Coordinates of C-alpha atoms in Angstrom, one line a residue:
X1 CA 127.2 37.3 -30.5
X2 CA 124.7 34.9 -29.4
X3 CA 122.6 32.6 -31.4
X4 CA 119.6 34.1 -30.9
X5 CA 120.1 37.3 -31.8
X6 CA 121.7 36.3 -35.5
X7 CA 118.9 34.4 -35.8
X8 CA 116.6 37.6 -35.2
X9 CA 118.3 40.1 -37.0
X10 CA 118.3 37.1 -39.8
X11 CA 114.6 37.0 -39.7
X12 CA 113.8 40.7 -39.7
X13 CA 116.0 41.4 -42.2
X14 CA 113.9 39.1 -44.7
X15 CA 111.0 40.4 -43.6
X16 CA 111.8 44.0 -43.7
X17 CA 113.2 43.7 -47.2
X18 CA 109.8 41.9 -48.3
X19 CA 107.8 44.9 -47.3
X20 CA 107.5 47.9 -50.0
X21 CA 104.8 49.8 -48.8
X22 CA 106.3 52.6 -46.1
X23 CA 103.3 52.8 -43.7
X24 CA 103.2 48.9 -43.5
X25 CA 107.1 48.9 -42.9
X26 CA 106.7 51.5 -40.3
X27 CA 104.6 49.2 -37.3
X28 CA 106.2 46.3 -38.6
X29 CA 109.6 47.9 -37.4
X30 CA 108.3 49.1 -33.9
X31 CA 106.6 45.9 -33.3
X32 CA 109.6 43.6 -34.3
X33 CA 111.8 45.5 -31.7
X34 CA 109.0 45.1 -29.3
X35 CA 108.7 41.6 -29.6
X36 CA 112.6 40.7 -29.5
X37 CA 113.8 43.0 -26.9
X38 CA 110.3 42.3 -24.6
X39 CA 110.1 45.2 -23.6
X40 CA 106.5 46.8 -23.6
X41 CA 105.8 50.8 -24.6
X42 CA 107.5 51.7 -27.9
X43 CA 107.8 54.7 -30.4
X44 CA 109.2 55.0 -34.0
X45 CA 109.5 58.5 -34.8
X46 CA 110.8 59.7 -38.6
X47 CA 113.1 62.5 -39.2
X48 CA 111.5 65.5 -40.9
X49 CA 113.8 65.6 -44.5
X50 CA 114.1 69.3 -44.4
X51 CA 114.7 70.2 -40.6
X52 CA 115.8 66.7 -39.5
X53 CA 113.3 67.3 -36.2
X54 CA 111.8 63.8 -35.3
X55 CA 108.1 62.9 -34.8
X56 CA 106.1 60.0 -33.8
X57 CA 105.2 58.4 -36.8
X58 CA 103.9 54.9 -34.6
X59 CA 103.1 55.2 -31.2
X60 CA 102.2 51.2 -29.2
X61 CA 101.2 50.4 -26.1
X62 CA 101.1 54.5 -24.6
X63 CA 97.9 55.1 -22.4
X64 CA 98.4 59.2 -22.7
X65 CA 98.9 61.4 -25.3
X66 CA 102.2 60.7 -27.4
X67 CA 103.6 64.0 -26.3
X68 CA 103.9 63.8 -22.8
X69 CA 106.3 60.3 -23.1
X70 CA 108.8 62.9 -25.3
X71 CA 108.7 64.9 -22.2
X72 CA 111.7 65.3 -19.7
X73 CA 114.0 62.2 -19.9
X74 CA 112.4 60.2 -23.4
X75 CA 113.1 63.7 -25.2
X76 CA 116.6 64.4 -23.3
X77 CA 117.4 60.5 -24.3
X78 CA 116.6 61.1 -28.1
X79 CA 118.2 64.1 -28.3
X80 CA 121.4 62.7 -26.8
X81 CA 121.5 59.3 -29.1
X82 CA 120.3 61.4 -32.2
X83 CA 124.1 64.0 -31.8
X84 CA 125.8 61.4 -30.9
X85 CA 124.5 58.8 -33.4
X86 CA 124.9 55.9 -30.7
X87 CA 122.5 53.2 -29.5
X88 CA 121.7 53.4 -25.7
X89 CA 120.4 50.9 -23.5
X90 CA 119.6 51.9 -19.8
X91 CA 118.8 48.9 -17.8
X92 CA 117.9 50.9 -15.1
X93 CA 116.4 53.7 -15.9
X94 CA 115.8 55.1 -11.9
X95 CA 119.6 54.8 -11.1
X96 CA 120.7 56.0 -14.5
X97 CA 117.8 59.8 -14.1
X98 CA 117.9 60.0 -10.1
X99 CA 115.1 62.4 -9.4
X100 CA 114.0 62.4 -13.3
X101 CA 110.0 63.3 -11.7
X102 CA 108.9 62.2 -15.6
X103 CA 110.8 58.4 -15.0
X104 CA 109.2 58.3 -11.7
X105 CA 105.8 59.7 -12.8
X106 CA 106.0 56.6 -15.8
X107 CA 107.2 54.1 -13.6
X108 CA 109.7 53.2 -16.6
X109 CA 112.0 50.9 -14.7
X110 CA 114.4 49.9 -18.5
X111 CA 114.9 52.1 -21.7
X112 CA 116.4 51.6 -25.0
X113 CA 117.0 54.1 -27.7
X114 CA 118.3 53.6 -31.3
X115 CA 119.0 56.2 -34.5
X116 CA 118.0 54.9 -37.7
X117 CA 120.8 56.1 -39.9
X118 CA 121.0 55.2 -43.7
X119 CA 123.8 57.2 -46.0
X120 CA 124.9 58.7 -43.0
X121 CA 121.3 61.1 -42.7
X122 CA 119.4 60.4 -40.3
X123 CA 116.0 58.6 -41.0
X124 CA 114.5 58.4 -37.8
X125 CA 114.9 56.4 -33.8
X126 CA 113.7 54.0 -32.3
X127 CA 112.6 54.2 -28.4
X128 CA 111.1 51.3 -26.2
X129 CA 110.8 51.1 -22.2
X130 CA 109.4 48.6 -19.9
X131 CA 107.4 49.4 -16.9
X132 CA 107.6 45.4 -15.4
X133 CA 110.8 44.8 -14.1
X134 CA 114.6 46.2 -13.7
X135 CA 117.4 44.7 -16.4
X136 CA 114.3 43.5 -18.2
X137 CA 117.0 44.2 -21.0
X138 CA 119.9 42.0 -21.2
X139 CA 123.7 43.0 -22.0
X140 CA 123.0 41.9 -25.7
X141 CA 120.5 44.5 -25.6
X142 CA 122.8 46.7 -27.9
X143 CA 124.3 43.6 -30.0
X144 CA 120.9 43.4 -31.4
X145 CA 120.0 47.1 -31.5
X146 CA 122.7 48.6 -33.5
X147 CA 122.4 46.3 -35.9
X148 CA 118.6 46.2 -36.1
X149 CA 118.7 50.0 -36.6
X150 CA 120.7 49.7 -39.2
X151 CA 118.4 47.2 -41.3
X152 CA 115.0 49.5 -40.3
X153 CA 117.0 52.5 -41.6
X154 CA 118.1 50.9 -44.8
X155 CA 114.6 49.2 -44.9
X156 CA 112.6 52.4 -44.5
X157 CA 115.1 54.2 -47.4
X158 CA 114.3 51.8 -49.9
X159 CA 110.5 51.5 -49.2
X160 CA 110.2 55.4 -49.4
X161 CA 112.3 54.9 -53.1
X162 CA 110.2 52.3 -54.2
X163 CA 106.9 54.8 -53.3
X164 CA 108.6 57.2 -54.7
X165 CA 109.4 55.9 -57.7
X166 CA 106.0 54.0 -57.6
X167 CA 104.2 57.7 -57.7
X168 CA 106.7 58.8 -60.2
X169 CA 105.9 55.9 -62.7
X170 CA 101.8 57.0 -62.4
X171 CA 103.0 60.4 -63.0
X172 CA 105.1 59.7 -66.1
X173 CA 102.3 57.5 -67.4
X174 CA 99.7 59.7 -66.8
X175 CA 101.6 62.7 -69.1
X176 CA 102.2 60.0 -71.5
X177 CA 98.7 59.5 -71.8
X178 CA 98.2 55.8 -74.0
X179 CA 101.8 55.8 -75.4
X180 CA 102.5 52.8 -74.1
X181 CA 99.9 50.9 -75.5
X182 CA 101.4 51.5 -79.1
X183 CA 104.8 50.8 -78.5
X184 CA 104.7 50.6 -82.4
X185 CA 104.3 53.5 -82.9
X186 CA 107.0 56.5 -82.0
X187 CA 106.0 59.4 -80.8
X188 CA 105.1 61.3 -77.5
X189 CA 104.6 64.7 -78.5
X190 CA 100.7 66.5 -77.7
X191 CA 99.3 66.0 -81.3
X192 CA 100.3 62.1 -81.0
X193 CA 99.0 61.5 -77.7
X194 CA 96.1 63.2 -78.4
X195 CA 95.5 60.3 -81.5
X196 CA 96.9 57.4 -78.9
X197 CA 93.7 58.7 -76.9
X198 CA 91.5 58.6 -79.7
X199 CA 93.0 54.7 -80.7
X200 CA 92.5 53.8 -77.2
X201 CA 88.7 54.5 -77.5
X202 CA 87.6 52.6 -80.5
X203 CA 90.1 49.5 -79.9
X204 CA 87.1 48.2 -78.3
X205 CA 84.4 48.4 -80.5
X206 CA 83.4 47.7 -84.0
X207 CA 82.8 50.8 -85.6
X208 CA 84.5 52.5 -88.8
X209 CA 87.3 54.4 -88.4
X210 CA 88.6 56.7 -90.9
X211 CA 92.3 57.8 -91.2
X212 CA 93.2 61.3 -92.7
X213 CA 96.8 62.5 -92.8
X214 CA 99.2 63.5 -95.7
X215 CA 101.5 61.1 -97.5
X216 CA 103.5 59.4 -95.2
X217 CA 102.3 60.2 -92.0
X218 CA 101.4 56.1 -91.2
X219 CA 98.3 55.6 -91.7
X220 CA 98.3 52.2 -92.2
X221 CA 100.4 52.0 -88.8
X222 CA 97.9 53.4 -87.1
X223 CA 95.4 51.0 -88.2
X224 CA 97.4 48.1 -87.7
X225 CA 97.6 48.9 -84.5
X226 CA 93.7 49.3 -83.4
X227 CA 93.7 45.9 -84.5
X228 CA 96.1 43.9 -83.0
X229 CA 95.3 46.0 -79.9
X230 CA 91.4 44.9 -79.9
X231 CA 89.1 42.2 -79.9
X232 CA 90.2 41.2 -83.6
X233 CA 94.0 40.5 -83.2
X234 CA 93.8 37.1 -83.5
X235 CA 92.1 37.5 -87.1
X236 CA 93.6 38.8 -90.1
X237 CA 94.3 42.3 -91.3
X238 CA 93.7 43.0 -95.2
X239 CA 94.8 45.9 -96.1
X240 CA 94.2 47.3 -100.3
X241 CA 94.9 50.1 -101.7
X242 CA 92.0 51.3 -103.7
X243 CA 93.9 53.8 -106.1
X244 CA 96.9 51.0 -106.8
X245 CA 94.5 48.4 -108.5
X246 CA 92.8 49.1 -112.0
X247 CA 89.1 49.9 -111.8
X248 CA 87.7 46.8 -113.9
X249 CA 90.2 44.3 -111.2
X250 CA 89.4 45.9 -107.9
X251 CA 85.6 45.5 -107.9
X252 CA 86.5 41.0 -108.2
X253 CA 89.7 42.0 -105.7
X254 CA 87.2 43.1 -103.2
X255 CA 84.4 40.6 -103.3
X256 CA 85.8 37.9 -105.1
X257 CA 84.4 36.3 -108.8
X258 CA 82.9 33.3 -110.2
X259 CA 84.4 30.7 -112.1
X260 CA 83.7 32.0 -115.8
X261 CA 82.5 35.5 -114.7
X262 CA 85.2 37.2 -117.0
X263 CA 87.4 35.9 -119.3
X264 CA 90.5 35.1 -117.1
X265 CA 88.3 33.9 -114.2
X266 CA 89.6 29.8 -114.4
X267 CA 88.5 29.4 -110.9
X268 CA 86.4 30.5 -108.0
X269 CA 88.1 33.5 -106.1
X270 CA 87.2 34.9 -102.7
X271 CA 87.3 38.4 -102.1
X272 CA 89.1 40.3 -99.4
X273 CA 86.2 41.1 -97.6
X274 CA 85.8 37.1 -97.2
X275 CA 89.4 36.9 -96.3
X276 CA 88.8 39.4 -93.5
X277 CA 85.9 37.8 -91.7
X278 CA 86.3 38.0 -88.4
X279 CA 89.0 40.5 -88.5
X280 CA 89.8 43.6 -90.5
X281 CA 89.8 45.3 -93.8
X282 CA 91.9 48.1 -94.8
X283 CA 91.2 50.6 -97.2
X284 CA 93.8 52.5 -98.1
X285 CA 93.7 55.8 -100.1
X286 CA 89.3 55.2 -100.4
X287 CA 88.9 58.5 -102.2
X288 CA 90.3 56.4 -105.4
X289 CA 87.4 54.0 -105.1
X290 CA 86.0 54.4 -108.3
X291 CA 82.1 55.5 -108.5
X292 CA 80.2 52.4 -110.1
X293 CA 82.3 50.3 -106.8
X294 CA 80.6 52.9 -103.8
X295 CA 77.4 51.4 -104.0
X296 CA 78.5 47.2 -103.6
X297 CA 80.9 48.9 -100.8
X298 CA 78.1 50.6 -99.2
X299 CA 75.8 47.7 -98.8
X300 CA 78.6 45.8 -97.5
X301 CA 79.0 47.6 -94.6
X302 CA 75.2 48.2 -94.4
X303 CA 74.0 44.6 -94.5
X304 CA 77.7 42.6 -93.6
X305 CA 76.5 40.7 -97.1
X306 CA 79.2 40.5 -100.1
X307 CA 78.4 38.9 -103.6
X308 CA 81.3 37.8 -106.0
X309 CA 81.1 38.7 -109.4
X310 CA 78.9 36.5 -111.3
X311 CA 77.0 34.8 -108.1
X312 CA 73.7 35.0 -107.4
X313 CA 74.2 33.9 -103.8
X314 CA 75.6 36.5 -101.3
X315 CA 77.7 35.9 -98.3
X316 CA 78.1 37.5 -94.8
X317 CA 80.8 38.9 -93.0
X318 CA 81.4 39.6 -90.0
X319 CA 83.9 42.6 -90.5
X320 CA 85.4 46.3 -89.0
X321 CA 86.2 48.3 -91.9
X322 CA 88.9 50.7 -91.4
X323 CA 89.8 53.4 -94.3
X324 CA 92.5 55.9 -94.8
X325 CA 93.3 58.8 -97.4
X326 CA 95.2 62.0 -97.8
X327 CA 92.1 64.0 -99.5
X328 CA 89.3 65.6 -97.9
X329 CA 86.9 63.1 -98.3
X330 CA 83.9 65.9 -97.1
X331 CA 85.3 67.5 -100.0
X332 CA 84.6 65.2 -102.5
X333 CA 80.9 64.0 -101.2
X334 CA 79.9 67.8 -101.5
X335 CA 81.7 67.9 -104.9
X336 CA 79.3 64.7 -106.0
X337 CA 82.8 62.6 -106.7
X338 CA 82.1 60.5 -104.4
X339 CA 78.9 59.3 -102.8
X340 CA 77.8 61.2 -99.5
X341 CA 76.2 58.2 -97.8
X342 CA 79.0 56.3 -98.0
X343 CA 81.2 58.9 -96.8
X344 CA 79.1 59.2 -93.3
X345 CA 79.3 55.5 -93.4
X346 CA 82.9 55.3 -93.0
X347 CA 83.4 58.3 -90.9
X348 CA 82.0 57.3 -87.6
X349 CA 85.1 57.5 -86.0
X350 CA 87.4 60.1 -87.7
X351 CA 91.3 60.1 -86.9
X352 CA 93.3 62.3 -88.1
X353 CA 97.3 62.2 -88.2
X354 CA 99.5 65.3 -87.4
X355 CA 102.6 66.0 -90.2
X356 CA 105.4 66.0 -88.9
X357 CA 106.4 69.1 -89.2
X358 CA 103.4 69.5 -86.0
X359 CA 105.3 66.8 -83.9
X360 CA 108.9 68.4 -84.1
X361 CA 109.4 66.9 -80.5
X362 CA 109.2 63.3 -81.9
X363 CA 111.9 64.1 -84.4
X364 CA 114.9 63.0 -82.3
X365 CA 113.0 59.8 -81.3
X366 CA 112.0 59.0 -84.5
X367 CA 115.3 59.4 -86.0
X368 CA 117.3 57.4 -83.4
X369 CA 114.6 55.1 -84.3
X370 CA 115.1 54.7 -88.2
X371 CA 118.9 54.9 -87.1
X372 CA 118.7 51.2 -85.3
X373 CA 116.5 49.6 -87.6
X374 CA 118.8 50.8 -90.6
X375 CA 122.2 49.6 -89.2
X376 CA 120.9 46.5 -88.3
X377 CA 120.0 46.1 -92.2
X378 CA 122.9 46.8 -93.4
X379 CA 125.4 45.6 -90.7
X380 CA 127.1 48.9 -89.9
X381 CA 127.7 49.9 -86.2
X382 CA 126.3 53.7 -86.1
X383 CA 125.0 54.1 -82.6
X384 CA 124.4 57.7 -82.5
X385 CA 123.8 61.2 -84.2
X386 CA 125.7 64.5 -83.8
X387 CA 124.0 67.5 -82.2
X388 CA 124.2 69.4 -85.4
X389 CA 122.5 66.4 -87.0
X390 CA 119.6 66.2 -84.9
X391 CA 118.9 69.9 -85.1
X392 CA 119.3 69.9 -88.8
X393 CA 116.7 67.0 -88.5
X394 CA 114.6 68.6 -86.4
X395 CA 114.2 72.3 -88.5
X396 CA 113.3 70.3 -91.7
X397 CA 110.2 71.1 -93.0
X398 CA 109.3 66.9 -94.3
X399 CA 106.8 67.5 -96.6
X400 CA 107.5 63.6 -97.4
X401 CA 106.8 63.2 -93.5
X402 CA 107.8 60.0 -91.6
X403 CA 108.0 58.3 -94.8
X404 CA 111.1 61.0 -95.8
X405 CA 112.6 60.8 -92.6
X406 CA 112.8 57.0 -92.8
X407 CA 114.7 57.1 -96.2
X408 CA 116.7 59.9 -95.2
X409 CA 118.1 58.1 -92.2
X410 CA 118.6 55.2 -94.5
X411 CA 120.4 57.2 -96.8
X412 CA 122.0 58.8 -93.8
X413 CA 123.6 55.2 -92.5
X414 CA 124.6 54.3 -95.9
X415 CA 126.8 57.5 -96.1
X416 CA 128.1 57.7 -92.4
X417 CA 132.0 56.3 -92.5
X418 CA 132.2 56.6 -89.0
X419 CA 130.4 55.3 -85.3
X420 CA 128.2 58.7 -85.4
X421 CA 125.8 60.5 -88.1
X422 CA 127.2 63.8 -88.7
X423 CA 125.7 66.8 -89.9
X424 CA 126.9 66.0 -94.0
X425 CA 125.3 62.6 -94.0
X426 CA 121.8 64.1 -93.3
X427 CA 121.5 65.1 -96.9
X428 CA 118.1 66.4 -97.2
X429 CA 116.2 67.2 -100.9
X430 CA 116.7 70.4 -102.8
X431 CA 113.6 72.5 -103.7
X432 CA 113.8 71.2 -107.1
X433 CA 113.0 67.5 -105.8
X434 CA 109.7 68.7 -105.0
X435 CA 110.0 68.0 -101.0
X436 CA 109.0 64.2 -102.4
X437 CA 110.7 61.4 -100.5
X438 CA 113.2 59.3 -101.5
X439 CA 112.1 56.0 -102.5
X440 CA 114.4 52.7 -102.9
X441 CA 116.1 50.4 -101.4
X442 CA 119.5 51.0 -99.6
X443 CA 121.7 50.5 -102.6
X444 CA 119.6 52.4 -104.8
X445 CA 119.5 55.2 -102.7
X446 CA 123.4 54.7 -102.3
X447 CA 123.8 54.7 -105.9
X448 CA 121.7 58.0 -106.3
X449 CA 124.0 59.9 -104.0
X450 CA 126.9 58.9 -105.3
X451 CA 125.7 60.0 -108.4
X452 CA 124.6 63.0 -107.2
X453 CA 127.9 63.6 -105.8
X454 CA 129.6 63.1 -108.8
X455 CA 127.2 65.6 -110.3
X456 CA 127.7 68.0 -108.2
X457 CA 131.4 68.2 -108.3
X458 CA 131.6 68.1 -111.9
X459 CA 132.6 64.6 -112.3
X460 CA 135.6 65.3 -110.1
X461 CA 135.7 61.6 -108.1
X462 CA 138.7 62.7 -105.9
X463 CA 136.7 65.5 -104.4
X464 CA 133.1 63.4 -104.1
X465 CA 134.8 60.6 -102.6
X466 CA 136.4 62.9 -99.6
X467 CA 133.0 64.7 -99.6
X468 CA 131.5 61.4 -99.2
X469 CA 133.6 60.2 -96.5
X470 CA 134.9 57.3 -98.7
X471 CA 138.0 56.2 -100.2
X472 CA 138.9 57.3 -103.9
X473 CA 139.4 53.3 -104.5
X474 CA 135.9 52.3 -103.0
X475 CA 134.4 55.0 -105.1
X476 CA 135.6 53.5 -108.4
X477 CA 135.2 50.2 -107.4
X478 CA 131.1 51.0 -106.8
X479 CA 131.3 52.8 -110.0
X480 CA 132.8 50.3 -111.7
X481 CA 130.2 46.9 -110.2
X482 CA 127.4 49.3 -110.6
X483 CA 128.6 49.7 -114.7
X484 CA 128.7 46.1 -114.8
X485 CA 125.5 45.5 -113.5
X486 CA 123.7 47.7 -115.6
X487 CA 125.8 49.1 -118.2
X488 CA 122.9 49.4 -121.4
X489 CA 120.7 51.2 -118.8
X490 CA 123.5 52.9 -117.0
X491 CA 123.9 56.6 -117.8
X492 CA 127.3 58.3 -119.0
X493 CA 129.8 58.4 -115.3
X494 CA 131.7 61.4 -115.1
X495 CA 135.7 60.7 -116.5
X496 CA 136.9 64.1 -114.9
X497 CA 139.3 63.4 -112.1

């Protein structure tokens, strides 16, 4: 093969593979046989995916209407190379159609014709003539054209995929609604987009936002995330919970004290309202704010001014107060418990948080994701859960919400013996727990369940270790480092074997 033509097929092969977008692809196809073959009237017609009939997708260089050229020979030409699947090349198009009236009509002197085949389907031809001169064509008219064909085809495939897929993408992300700008949080269900949509629209401004939801439903997640989605990332995030700090510490906690203001105040303090300036306070479970603290709170977020305990100087902050709880604050500022004022105050932007018992779709990814993060803590290679697990998963009612599901997968790992969760390591809480999650670390939960184990067969440690999935000699050797650790505090282990 000549030089030249490995040096054009070189070329449009990096060009066509630069092009993504279909319609651009198209003329650039028509035009680049054009150009290399000289010749001068040219049409790139696509194959319909359903019917396979071809039609003129690009049309150059045709004075009449595109139709009439597929008349008589053009059409009988296509129709032969597209059954056959072969290139032609007719250098002289008179001798090759004596008395073809639409070659004569045309004055088309040279003709070239080319399927574009990808997979084996078809995906479309390629025609050209010339009208200038006989042999205008050369013999390595077809040592070009097969090969061309075969890049345009290929070419065209994978622009059409990448369109396709582009359009799919939108699609997807469209359902999704803002999911992806809280990869943070899990969830794609209806109720949680329908809170992503709600984040989306106050990440921008300043206003309060108040977060309702039961226990565990990640409140503080949520909040986290408006911040370091916003304006304010690059500023802290304070977060206090009012209900876990005694009343006569969390009014200096908030606003900081004096030195001398009350007797164990050795030095100046800053409050958390200073430490959040610029950024963003947290107020986690606000319906415990006690009383006598609503009115300093309130004038804080009226006036952006704080004053320490025992100053007579205020200060100003420039700060978005967020605030969470799992009561109905309304509730409260009609039952006088806590001031009304206030209450409109920090409810300009209300969020509230589905249980998850409303988001049973987000159960599976959820618990694949508490899977991940667990055996990565503790070093155990569980990569997967049982169908009867996940369903098991799924039809629990969670009154602890996330917050249960989190510890029961951690519980879940700690039990599993083998490379998947099965449907006995999802060991969810009896009605006489209360629905309340489980709270400890992973040996402490470990410890409990073993325990419980023991319990429940009577002390029998043969029969909880097999229900357990565990070795009679790993059982007692827990039992026994767990005795050593804590044997005052530790009660009475079951002796039946």
């Amino acid at each position: 093969m000549p030089g030249d033509v490995y040096e054009a097929l070189f070329r449009v092969s990096q060009l066509f593979n630069s092009i993504l977008d279909p319609d651009a692809l198209f003329g650039d196809v028509l035009d680049e046989a054009l150009r290399t073959m000289n010749a001068e009237r040219g049409l790139l017609l696509l194959a319909d995916a359903e019917t396979g009939k071809l039609a003129v997708r690009v049309a150059r260089h045709i004075d009449g209407p595109v139709e009439e050229e597929l008349s008589g020979v053009s059409r009988t030409v296509l129709d032969e190379v597209v059954s056959k699947k072969e290139a032609k090349v007719f250098v002289d198009a008179p001798a090759s159609f004596p008395g073809a009236q639409s070659i004569i009509i045309a004055h088309v002197r040279s003709v070239a014709v080319a399927p574009l085949i990808s997979r084996e389907r078809l995906v479309g031809a390629i025609y050209v003539d010339s009208r200038t001169d006989h042999n205008v064509f050369s013999d390595d008219a077809l040592l070009f054209l097969r090969p061309f064909a075969s890049i345009a085809a290929l070419a065209i495939e994978n622009a059409r995929l990448c369109s396709g897929l582009a359009a799919e993408t939108g699609k997807l992300r469209s359902a999704l609604g803002d999911w992806q700008q809280f990869p943070e949080i899990v969830g794609r269900s209806a109720a949680m987009r329908a809170v992503f949509e709600m984040m989306a629209r106050v990440i921008p401004t300043d206003a309060p936002v108040l977060i309702t939801g039961e226990t565990g439903t990640g409140k503080e997640l949520v909040a986290r995330a408006i911040h370091y989605s916003g304006p304010r990332k690059e500023a802290a995030f304070v977060a206090v919970n009012c209900g876990a700090i005694p009343e006569n510490l969390l009014e200096s906690e908030l606003f900081g004290h004096r030195k001398g203001s009350f007797t164990g105040a050795v030095t100046d303090k800053q409050g958390l309202f200073e430490a959040a300036n610029g950024g963003t306070l947290f107020l986690d479970e606000v319906s415990d704010l006690p009383r006598p603290l609503q009115p300093k709170l309130l004038r804080a977020l009226q006036s952006g001014e704080v004053r320490r305990v025992g100053d007579v100087e205020t200060h100003h902050v420039n700060v978005r107060v967020m605030s969470a709880t799992n009561r109905d604050l309304g509730q409260l500022a009609g039952e006088g418990t806590f001031r009304e004022d206030l209450y409109y105050r920090l409810n300009v932007i209300p969020i509230e948080l589905p249980p998850l018992r409303q988001r049973r779709d987000d159960i599976p990814l959820l618990a694949g994701h508490f899977l991940a993060a667990s055996a990565r803590r503790q070093n155990k290679k569980v990569a997967g859960i049982a169908k009867p697990a996940i369903d098991k998963l799924v039809n629990s009612s969670w009154p602890g919400n996330i917050r249960q599901l989190e510890n029961t997968m951690e519980r879940a790992v700690v039990l599993c013996s083998g490379d998947k969760l099965t449907e006995s390591d999802i060991m969810l809480p009896q009605p006489a727990d209360n629905g309340m999650p489980i709270e400890g670390t992973a040996a402490q939960i470990e410890k409990r369940v073993v325990l419980d184990r023991l319990k429940a067969f009577n002390g029998n440690r043969t029969r909880a270790a097999a229900s357990l999935g565990i070795s009679r000699r790993t059982l007692l050797n827990k039992l026994a480092e767990w005795k050593r650790e804590d044997e005052a505090g530790q009660k009475p282990i079951p002796k039946s074997e």
